[in-house]
Short mmCIF file of C-alpha atoms (C1' of nucleotides) in Angstrom, two decimals:
data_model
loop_
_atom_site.label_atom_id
_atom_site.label_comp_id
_atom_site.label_asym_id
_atom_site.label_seq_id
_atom_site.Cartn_x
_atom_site.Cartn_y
_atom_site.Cartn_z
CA UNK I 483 0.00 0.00 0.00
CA UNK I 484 2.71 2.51 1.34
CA UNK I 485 4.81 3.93 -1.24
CA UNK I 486 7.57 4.46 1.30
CA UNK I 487 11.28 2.80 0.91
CA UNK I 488 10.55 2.16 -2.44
CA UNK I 489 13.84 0.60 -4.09
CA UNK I 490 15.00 0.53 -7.57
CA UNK I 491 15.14 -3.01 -8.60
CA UNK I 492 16.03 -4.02 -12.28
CA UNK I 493 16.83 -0.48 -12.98
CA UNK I 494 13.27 0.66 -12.43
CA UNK I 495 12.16 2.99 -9.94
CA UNK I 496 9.65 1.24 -7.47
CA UNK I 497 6.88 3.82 -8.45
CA UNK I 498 7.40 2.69 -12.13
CA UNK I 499 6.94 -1.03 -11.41
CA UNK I 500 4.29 -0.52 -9.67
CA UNK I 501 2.46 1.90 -12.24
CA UNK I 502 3.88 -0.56 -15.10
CA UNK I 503 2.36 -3.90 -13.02
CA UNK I 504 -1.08 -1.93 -12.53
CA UNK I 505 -1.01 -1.41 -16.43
CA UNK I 506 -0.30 -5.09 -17.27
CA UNK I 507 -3.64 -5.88 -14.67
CA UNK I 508 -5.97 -3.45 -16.53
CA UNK I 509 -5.15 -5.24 -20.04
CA UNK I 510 -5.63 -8.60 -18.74
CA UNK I 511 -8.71 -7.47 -17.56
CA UNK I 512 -9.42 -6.12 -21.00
CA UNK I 513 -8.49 -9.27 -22.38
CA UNK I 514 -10.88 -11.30 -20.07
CA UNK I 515 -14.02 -8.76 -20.13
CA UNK I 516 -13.64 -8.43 -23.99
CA UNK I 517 -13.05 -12.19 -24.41
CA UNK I 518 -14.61 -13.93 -27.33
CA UNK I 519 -15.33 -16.49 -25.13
CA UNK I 520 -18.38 -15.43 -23.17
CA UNK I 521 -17.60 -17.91 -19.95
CA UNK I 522 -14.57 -16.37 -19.13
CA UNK I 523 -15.28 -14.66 -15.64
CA UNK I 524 -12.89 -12.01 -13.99
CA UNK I 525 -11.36 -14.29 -11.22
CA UNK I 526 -8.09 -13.07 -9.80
CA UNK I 527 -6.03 -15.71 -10.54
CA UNK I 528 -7.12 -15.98 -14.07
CA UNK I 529 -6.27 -12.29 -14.56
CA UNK I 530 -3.21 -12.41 -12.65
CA UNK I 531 -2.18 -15.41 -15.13
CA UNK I 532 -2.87 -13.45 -18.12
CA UNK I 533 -1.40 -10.46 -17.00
CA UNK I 534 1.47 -12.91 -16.19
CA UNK I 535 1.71 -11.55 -12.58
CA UNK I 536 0.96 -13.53 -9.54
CA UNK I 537 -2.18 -12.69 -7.40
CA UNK I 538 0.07 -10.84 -4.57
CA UNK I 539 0.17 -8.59 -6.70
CA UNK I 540 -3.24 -7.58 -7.56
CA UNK I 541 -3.93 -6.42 -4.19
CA UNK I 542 -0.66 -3.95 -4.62
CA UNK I 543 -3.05 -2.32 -7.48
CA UNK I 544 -6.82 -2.69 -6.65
CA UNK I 545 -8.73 -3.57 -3.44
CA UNK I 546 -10.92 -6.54 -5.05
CA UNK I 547 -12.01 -7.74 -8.58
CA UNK I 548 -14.52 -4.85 -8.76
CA UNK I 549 -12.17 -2.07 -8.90
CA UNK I 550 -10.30 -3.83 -11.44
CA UNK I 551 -13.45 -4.17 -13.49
CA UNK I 552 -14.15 -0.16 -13.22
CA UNK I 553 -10.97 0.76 -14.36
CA UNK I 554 -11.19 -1.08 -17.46
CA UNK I 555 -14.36 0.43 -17.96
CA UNK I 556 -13.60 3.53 -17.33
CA UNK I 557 -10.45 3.19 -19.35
CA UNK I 558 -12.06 2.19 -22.31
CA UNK I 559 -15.46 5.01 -21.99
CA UNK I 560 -13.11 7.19 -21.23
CA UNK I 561 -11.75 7.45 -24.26
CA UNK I 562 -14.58 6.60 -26.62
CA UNK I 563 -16.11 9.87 -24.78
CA UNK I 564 -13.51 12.15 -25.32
CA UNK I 565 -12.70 11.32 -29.09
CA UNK I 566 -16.47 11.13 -29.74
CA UNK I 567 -16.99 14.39 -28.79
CA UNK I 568 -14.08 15.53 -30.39
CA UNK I 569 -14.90 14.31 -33.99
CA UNK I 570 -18.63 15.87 -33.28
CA UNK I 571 -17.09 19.30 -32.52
CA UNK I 572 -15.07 19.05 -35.54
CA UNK I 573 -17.89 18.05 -37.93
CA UNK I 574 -19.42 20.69 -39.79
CA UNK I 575 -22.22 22.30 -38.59
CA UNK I 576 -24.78 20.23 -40.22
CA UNK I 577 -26.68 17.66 -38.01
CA UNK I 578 -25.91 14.36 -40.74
CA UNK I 579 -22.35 15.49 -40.51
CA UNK I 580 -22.34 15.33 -36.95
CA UNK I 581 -24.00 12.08 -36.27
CA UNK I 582 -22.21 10.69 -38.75
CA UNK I 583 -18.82 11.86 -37.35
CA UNK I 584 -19.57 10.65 -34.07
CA UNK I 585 -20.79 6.97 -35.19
CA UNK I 586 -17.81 6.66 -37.26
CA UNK I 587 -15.67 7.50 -33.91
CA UNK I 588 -17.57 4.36 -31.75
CA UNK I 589 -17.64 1.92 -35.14
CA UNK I 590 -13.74 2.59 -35.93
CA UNK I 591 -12.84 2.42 -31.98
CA UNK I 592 -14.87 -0.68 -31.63
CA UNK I 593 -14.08 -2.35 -34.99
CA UNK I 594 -10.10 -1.33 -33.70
CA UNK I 595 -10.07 -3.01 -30.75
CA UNK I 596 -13.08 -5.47 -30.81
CA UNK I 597 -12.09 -6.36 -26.73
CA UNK I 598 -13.54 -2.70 -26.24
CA UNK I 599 -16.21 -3.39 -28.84
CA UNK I 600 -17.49 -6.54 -26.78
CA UNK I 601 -17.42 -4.28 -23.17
CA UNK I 602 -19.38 -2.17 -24.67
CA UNK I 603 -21.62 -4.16 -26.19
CA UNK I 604 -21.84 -7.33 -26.10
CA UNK I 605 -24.55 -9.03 -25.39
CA UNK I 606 -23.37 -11.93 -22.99
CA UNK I 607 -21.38 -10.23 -21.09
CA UNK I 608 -21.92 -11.27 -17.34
CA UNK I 609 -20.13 -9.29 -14.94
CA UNK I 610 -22.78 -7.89 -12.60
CA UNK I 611 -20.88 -4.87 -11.98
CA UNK I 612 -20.09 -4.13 -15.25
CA UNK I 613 -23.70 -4.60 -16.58
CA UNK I 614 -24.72 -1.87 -14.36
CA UNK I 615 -22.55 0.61 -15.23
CA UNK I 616 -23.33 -0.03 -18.90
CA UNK I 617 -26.82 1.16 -17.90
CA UNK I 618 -25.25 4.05 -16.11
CA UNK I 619 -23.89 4.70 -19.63
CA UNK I 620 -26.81 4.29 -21.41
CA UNK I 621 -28.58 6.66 -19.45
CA UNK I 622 -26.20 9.36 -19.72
CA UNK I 623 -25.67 8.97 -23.36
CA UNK I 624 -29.61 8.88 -24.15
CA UNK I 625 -29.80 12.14 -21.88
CA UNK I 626 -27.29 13.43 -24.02
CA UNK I 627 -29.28 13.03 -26.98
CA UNK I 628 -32.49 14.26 -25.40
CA UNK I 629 -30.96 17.47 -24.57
CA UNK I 630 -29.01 17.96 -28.10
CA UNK I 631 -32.14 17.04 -29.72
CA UNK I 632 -33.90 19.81 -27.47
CA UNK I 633 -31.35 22.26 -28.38
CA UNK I 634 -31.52 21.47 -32.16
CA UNK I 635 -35.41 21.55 -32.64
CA UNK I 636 -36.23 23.82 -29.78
CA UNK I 637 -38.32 21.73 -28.26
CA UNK I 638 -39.14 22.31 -24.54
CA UNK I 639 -40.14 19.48 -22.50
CA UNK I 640 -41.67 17.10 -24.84
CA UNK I 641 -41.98 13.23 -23.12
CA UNK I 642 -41.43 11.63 -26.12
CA UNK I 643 -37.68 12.25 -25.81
CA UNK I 644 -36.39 10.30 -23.50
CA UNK I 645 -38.26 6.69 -24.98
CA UNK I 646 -36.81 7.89 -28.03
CA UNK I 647 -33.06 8.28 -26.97
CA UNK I 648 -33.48 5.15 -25.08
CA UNK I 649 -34.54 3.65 -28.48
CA UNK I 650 -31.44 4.49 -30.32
CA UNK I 651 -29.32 4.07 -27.72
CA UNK I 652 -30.36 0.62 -27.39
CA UNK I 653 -31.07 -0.13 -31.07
CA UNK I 654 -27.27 1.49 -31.64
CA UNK I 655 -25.85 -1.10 -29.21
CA UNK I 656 -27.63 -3.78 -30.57
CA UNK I 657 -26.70 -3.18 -34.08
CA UNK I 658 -22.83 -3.09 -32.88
CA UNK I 659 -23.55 -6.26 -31.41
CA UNK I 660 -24.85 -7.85 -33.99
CA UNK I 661 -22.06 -6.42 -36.53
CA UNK I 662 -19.22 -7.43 -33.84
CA UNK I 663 -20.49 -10.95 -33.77
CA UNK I 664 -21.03 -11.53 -37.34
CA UNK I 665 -24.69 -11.58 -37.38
CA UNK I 666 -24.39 -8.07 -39.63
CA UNK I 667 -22.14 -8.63 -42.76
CA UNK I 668 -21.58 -5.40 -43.56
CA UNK I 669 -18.53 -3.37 -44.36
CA UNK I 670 -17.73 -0.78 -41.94
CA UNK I 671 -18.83 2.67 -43.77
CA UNK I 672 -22.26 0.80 -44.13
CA UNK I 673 -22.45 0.44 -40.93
CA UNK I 674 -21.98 3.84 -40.14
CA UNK I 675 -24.07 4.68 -42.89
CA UNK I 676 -27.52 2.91 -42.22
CA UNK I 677 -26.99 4.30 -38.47
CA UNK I 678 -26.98 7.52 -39.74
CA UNK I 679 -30.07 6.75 -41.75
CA UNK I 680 -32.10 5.52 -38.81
CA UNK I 681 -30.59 8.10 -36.20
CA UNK I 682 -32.33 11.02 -38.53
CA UNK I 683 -35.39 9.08 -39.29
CA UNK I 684 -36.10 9.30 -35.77
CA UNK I 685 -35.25 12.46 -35.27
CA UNK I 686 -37.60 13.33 -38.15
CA UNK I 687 -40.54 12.11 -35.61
CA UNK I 688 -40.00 14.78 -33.49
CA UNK I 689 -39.88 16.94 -36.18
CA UNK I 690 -43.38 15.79 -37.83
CA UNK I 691 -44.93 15.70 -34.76
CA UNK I 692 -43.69 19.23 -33.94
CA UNK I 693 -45.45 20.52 -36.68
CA UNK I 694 -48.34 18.99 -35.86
CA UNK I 695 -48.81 20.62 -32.84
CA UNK I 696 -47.46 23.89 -34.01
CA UNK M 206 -35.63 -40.91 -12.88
CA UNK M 207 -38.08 -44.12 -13.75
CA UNK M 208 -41.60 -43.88 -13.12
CA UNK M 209 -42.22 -47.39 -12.11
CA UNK M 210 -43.60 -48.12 -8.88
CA UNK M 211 -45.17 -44.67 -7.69
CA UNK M 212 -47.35 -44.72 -5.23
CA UNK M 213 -50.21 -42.51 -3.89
CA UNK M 214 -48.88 -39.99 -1.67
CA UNK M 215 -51.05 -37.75 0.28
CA UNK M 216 -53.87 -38.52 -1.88
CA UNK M 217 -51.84 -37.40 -5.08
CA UNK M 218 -50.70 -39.97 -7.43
CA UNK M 219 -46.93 -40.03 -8.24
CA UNK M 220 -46.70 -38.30 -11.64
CA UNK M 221 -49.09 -35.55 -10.37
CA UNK M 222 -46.60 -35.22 -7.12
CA UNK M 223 -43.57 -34.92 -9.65
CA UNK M 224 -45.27 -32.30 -12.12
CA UNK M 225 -46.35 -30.39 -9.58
CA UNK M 226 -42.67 -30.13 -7.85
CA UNK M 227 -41.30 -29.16 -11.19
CA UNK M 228 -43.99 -26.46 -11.52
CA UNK M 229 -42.76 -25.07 -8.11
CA UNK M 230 -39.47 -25.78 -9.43
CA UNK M 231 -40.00 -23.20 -12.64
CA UNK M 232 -42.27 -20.87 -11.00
CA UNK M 233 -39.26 -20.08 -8.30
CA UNK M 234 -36.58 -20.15 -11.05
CA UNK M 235 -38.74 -17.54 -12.65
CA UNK M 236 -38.85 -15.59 -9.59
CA UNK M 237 -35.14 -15.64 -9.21
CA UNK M 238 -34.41 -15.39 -12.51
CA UNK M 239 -36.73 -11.88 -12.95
CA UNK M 240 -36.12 -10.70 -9.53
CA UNK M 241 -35.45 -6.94 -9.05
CA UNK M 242 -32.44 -7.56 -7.26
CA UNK M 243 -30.20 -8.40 -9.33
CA UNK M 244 -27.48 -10.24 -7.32
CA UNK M 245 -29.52 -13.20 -6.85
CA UNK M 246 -28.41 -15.70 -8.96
CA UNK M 247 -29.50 -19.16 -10.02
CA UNK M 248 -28.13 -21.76 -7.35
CA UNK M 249 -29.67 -25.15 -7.10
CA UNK M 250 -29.83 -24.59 -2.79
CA UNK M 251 -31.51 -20.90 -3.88
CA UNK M 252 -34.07 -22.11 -5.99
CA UNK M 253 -35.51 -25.06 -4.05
CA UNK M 254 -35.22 -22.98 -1.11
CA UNK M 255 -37.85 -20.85 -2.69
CA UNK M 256 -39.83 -23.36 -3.98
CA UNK M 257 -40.08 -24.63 -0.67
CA UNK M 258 -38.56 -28.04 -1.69
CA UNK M 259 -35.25 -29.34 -0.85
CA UNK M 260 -32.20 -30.51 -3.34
CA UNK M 261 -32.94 -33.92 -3.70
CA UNK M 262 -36.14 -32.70 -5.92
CA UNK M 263 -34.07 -31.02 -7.81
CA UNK M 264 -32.46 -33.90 -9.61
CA UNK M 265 -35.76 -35.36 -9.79
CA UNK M 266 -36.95 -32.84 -12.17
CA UNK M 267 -33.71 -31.23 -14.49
CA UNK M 268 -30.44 -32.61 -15.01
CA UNK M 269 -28.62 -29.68 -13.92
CA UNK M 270 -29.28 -25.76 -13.30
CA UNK M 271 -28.71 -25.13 -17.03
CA UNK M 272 -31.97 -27.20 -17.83
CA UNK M 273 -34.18 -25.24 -15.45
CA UNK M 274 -32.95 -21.83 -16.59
CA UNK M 275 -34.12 -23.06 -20.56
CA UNK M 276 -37.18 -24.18 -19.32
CA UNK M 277 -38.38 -20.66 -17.53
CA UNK M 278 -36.90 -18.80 -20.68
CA UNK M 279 -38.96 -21.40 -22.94
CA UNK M 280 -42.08 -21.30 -20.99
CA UNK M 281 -41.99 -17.26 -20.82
CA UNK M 282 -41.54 -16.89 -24.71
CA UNK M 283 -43.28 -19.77 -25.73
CA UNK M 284 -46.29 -17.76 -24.46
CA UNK M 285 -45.20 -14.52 -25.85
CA UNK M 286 -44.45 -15.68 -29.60
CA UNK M 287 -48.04 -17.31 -29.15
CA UNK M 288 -50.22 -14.63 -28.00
CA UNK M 289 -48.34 -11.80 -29.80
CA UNK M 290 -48.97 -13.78 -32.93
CA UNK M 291 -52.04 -14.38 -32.09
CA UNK M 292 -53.08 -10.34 -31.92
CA UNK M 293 -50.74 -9.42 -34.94
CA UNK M 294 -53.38 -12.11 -36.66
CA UNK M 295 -56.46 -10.76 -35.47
CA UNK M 296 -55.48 -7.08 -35.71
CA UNK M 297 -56.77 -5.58 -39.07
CA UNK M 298 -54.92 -5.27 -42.07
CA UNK M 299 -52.92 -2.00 -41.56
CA UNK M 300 -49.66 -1.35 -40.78
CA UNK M 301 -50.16 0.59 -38.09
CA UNK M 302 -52.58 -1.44 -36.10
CA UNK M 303 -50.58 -4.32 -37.15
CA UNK M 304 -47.49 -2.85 -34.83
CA UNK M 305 -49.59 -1.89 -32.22
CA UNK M 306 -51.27 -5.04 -31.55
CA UNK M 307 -47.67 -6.62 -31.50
CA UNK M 308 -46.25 -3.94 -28.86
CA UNK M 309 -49.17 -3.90 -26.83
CA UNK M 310 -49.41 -7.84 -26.32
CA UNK M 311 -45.78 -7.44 -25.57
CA UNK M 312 -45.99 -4.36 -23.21
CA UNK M 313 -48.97 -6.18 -21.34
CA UNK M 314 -47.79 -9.73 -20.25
CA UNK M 315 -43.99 -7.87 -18.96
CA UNK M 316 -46.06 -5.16 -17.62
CA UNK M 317 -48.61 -7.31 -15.79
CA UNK M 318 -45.72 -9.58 -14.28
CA UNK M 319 -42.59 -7.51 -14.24
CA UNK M 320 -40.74 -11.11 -13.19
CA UNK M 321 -41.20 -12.01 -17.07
CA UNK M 322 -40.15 -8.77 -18.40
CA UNK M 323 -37.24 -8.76 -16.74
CA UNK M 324 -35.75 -12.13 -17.86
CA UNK M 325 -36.35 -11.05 -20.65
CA UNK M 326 -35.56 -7.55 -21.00
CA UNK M 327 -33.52 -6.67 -18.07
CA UNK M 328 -30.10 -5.61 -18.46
CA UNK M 329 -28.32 -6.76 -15.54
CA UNK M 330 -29.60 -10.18 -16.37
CA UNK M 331 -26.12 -12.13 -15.34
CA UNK M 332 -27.35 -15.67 -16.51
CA UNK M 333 -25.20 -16.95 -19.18
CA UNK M 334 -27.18 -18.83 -21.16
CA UNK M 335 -30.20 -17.28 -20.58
CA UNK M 336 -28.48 -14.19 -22.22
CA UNK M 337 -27.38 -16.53 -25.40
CA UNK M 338 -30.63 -17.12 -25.59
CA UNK M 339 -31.79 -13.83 -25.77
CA UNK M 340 -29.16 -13.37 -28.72
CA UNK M 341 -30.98 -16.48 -30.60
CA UNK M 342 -34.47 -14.96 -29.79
CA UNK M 343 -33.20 -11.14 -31.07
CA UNK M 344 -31.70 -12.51 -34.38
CA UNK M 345 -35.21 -14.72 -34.67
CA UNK M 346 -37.05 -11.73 -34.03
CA UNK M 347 -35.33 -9.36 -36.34
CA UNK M 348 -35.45 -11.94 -39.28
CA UNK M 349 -38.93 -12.20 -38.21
CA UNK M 350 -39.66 -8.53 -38.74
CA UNK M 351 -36.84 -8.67 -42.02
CA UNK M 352 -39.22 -10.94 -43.69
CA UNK M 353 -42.48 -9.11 -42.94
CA UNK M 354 -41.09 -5.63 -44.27
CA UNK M 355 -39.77 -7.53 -47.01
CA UNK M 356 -42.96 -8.95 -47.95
CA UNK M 357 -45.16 -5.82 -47.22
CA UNK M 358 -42.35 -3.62 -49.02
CA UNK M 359 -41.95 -6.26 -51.80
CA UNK M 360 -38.34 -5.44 -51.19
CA UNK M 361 -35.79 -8.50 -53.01
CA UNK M 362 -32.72 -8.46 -50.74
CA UNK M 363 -31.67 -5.51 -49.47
CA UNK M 364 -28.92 -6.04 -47.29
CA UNK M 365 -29.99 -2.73 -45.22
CA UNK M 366 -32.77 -4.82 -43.78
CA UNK M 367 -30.83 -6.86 -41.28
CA UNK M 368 -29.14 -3.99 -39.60
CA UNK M 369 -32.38 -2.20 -39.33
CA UNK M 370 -34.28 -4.91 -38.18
CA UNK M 371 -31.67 -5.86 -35.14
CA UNK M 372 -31.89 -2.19 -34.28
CA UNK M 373 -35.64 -1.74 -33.57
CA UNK M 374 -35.35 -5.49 -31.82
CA UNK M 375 -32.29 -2.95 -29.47
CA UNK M 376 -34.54 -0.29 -29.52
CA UNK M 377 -37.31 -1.73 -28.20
CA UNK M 378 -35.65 -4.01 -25.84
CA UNK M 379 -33.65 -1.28 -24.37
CA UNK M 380 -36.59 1.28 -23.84
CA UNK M 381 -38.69 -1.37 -22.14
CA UNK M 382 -36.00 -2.14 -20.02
CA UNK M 383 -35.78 1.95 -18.85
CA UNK M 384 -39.62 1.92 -18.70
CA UNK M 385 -39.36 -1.33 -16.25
CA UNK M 386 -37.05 0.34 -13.73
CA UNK M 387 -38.48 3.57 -14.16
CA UNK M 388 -35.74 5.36 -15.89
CA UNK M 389 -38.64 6.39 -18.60
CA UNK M 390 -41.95 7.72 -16.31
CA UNK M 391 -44.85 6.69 -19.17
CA UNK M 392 -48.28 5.18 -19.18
CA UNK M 393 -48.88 1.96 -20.56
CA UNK M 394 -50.70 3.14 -23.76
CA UNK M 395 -48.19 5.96 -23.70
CA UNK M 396 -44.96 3.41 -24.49
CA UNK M 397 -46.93 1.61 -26.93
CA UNK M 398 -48.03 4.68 -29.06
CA UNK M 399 -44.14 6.10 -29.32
CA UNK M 400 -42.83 2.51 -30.27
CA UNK M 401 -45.01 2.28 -32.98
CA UNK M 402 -44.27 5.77 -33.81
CA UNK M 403 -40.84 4.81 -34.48
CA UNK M 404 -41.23 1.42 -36.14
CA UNK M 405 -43.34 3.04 -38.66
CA UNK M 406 -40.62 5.97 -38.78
CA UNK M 407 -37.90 3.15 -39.50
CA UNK M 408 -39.91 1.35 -41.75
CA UNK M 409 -40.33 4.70 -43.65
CA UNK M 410 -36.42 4.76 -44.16
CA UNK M 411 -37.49 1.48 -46.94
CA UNK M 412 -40.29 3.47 -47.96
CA UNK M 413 -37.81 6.10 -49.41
CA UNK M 414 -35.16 4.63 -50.20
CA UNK M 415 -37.21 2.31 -52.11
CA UNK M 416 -38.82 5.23 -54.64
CA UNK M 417 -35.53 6.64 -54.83
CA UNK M 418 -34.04 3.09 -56.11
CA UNK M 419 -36.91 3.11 -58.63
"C1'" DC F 1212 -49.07 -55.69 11.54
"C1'" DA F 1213 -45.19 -55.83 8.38
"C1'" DT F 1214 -43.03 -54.16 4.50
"C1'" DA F 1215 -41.89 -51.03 0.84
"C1'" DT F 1216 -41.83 -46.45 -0.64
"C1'" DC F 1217 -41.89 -41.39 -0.08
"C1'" DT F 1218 -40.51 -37.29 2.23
"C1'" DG F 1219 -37.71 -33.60 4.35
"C1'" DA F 1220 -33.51 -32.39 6.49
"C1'" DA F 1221 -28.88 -32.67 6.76
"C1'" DA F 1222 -24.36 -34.42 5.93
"C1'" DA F 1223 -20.76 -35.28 2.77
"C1'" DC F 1224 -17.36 -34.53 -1.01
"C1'" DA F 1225 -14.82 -32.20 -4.42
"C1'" DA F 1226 -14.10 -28.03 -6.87
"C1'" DG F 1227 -13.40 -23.07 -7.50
"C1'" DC F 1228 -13.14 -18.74 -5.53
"C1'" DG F 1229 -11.20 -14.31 -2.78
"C1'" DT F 1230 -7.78 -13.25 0.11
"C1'" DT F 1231 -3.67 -13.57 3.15
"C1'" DT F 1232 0.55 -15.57 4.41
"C1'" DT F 1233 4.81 -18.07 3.93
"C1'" DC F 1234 9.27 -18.68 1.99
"C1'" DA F 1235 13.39 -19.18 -0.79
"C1'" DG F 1236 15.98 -16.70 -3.99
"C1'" DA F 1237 17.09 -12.38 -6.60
"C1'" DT F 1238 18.55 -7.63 -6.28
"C1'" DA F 1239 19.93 -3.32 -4.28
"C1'" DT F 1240 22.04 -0.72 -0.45
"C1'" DT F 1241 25.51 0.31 3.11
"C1'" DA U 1211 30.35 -8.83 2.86
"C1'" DA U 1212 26.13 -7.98 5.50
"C1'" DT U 1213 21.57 -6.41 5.54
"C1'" DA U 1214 17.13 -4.95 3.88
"C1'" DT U 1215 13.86 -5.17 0.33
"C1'" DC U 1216 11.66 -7.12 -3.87
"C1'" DT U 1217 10.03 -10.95 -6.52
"C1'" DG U 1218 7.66 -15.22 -7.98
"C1'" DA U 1219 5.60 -19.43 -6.60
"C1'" DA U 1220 2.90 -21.84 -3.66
"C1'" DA U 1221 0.38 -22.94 0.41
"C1'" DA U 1222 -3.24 -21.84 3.44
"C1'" DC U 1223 -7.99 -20.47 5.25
"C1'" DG U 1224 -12.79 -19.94 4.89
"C1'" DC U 1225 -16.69 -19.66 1.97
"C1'" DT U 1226 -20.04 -20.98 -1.72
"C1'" DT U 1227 -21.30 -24.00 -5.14
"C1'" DG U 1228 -22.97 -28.56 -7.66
"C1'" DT U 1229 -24.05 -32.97 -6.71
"C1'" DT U 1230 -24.73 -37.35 -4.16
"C1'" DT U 1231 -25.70 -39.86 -0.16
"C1'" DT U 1232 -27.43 -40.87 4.40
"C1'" DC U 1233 -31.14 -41.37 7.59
"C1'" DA U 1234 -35.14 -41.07 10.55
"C1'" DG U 1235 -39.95 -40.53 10.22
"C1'" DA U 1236 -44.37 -40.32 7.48
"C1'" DT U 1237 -47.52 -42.78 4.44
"C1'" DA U 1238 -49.37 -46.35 1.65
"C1'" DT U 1239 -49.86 -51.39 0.53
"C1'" DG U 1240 -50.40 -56.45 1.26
#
DNA sequence: CATATCTGAAAACAAGCGTTTTCAGATATT
DNA sequence: AATATCTGAAAACGCTTGTTTTCAGATATG
């Protein structure tokens, strides 16, 4: 726990090991929560093995198999957030533009690195903790969309949005899914590309129906 | 195992005695299984415990935990295709009321015991193959709904359809999931009308991109 | 009544898990 | 060279699980 009398040992400062061994624990855990396999579970011996560590050393880094599981997860939101955002910002000014940008973001980071893909979205993922924090996710991002979507059409507090982001949020995820496990054969553009199509399509309800009460 | 030799017990004859212990059996692997806690998990000492019957019974009526967990998912969905077939069939020939009749079917029997909307909607569900078995029921369901927009739209193969179709199966899984816990604060009648809204909105996307292929 | 079966409760066994501790050898420090 | 720390491997403890077995008492049958 104490980072005090911490020697150099291989030529590494301790601080570095330690930073270095908490690194190696976080992509094991990757590895195991993104698995293929859907019955690997995050035990601390079989991350420890994969991270080629032994399990004294997972207690060095994280108090239990929970906090290992949140910093993955936050390690890997983390950055889809920020870069998502990003490539919205920097998408013209035009609302295809930016939904496309920011689709293309999650398909190329998932499609990338299909362990994150699979956190994110698989759909047999177990881990309790992990499960929950997806809907934590979900939430947020369809909240998100509700309020963009208010901003955009200038709507003020219509109760159809929030069913509606939940909708795409879920119908997004579920699409990834699908694509990630091979159920989708599509290329990758497509992807984007028929997300895009739906995303506005629903959008366009809100639209419709504002006229209709205007 | 063998039926031979059963006697009357307590009035009941043998093969009455066993079917009703494996209804007990289900009904308290359903209530597990779709309880709002969500750290309860499937264990053969949980389960008999609430079915008020100890393990020995267990064995009498599934092989292992695996079997009982297929049999609640069966007997939930078996009902579900059924009925929900039953009132897209009796519905009149529209579109529209065509969707609705689905939803609302669907939105009643999870509505009117939350146990069987969670199993199968929830999603902290940690059951492993009760959430492969979901995947098998969402790919069924979207090629379901593939077929019927193909045949309505008198589309040939588009190879938009499957992407589209696993995203309203997301959709509307993950916005009755938010209206289960109370993330999304509507009325019955109120979650079936926007669903439709938006299948009919998606189904549009075909619609248009249809005329402009011709 | 005597015998065979059924029932409920508990014990038993092996396996996997989280977590802590032990320990011999490798490496740095003085 | 002597001492303190770091490392990797393994053992240890207690708990939960699946699954099987034991056993005393309740109930039916001849």
């Amino acid at each position: 726990m104490d980072n005090t009398s911490l020697r150099v040992y291989g030529g590494v400062e301790g601080d570095d090991r330690r930073a270095e061994r908490r690194t190696q624990l976080i992509e094991a855990g990757l590895d195991l929560l993104g698995s293929e396999s859907d019955d690997v579970s995050l035990t601390v011996r079989g991350v420890c093995k994969q991270a080629g560590l032994t399990t004294r050393y997972f207690y060095e880094s994280f108090t239990d198999r929970d906090a290992l599981a949140i910093a993955v997860y936050d390690h890997v939101t983390d950055e889809i957030a920020t870069t998502t955002l990003e490539a919205v910002a920097a998408a013209p000014a035009d609302e295809r533009a930016k939904i496309h940008a920011g689709l293309k973001n999650i398909v190329d980071i998932v499609a990338d690195d299909p362990r994150r893909g699979r956190l994110l979205f698989s759909a047999t993922l177990t881990n309790s903790l992990l499960l929950h924090r997806r809907v934590r996710s979900a939430r947020l991002f369809a909240s998100l969309l509700g309020e963009e979507a208010r901003a955009f059409y200038g709507m003020s507090g219509s109760a159809a949005l929030e069913p509606t982001s939940q909708f795409i949020v879920g119908g997004l995820a579920q699409t990834l899914t699908a694509w990630l496990d091979g159920t989708v054969e599509l290329e990758r553009h497509q992807i984007v590309d028929r997300c895009t199509e739906i995303f506005l399509a629903i959008a366009d309800i809100r639209r419709s129906s504002r006229e209709r009460e205007a």
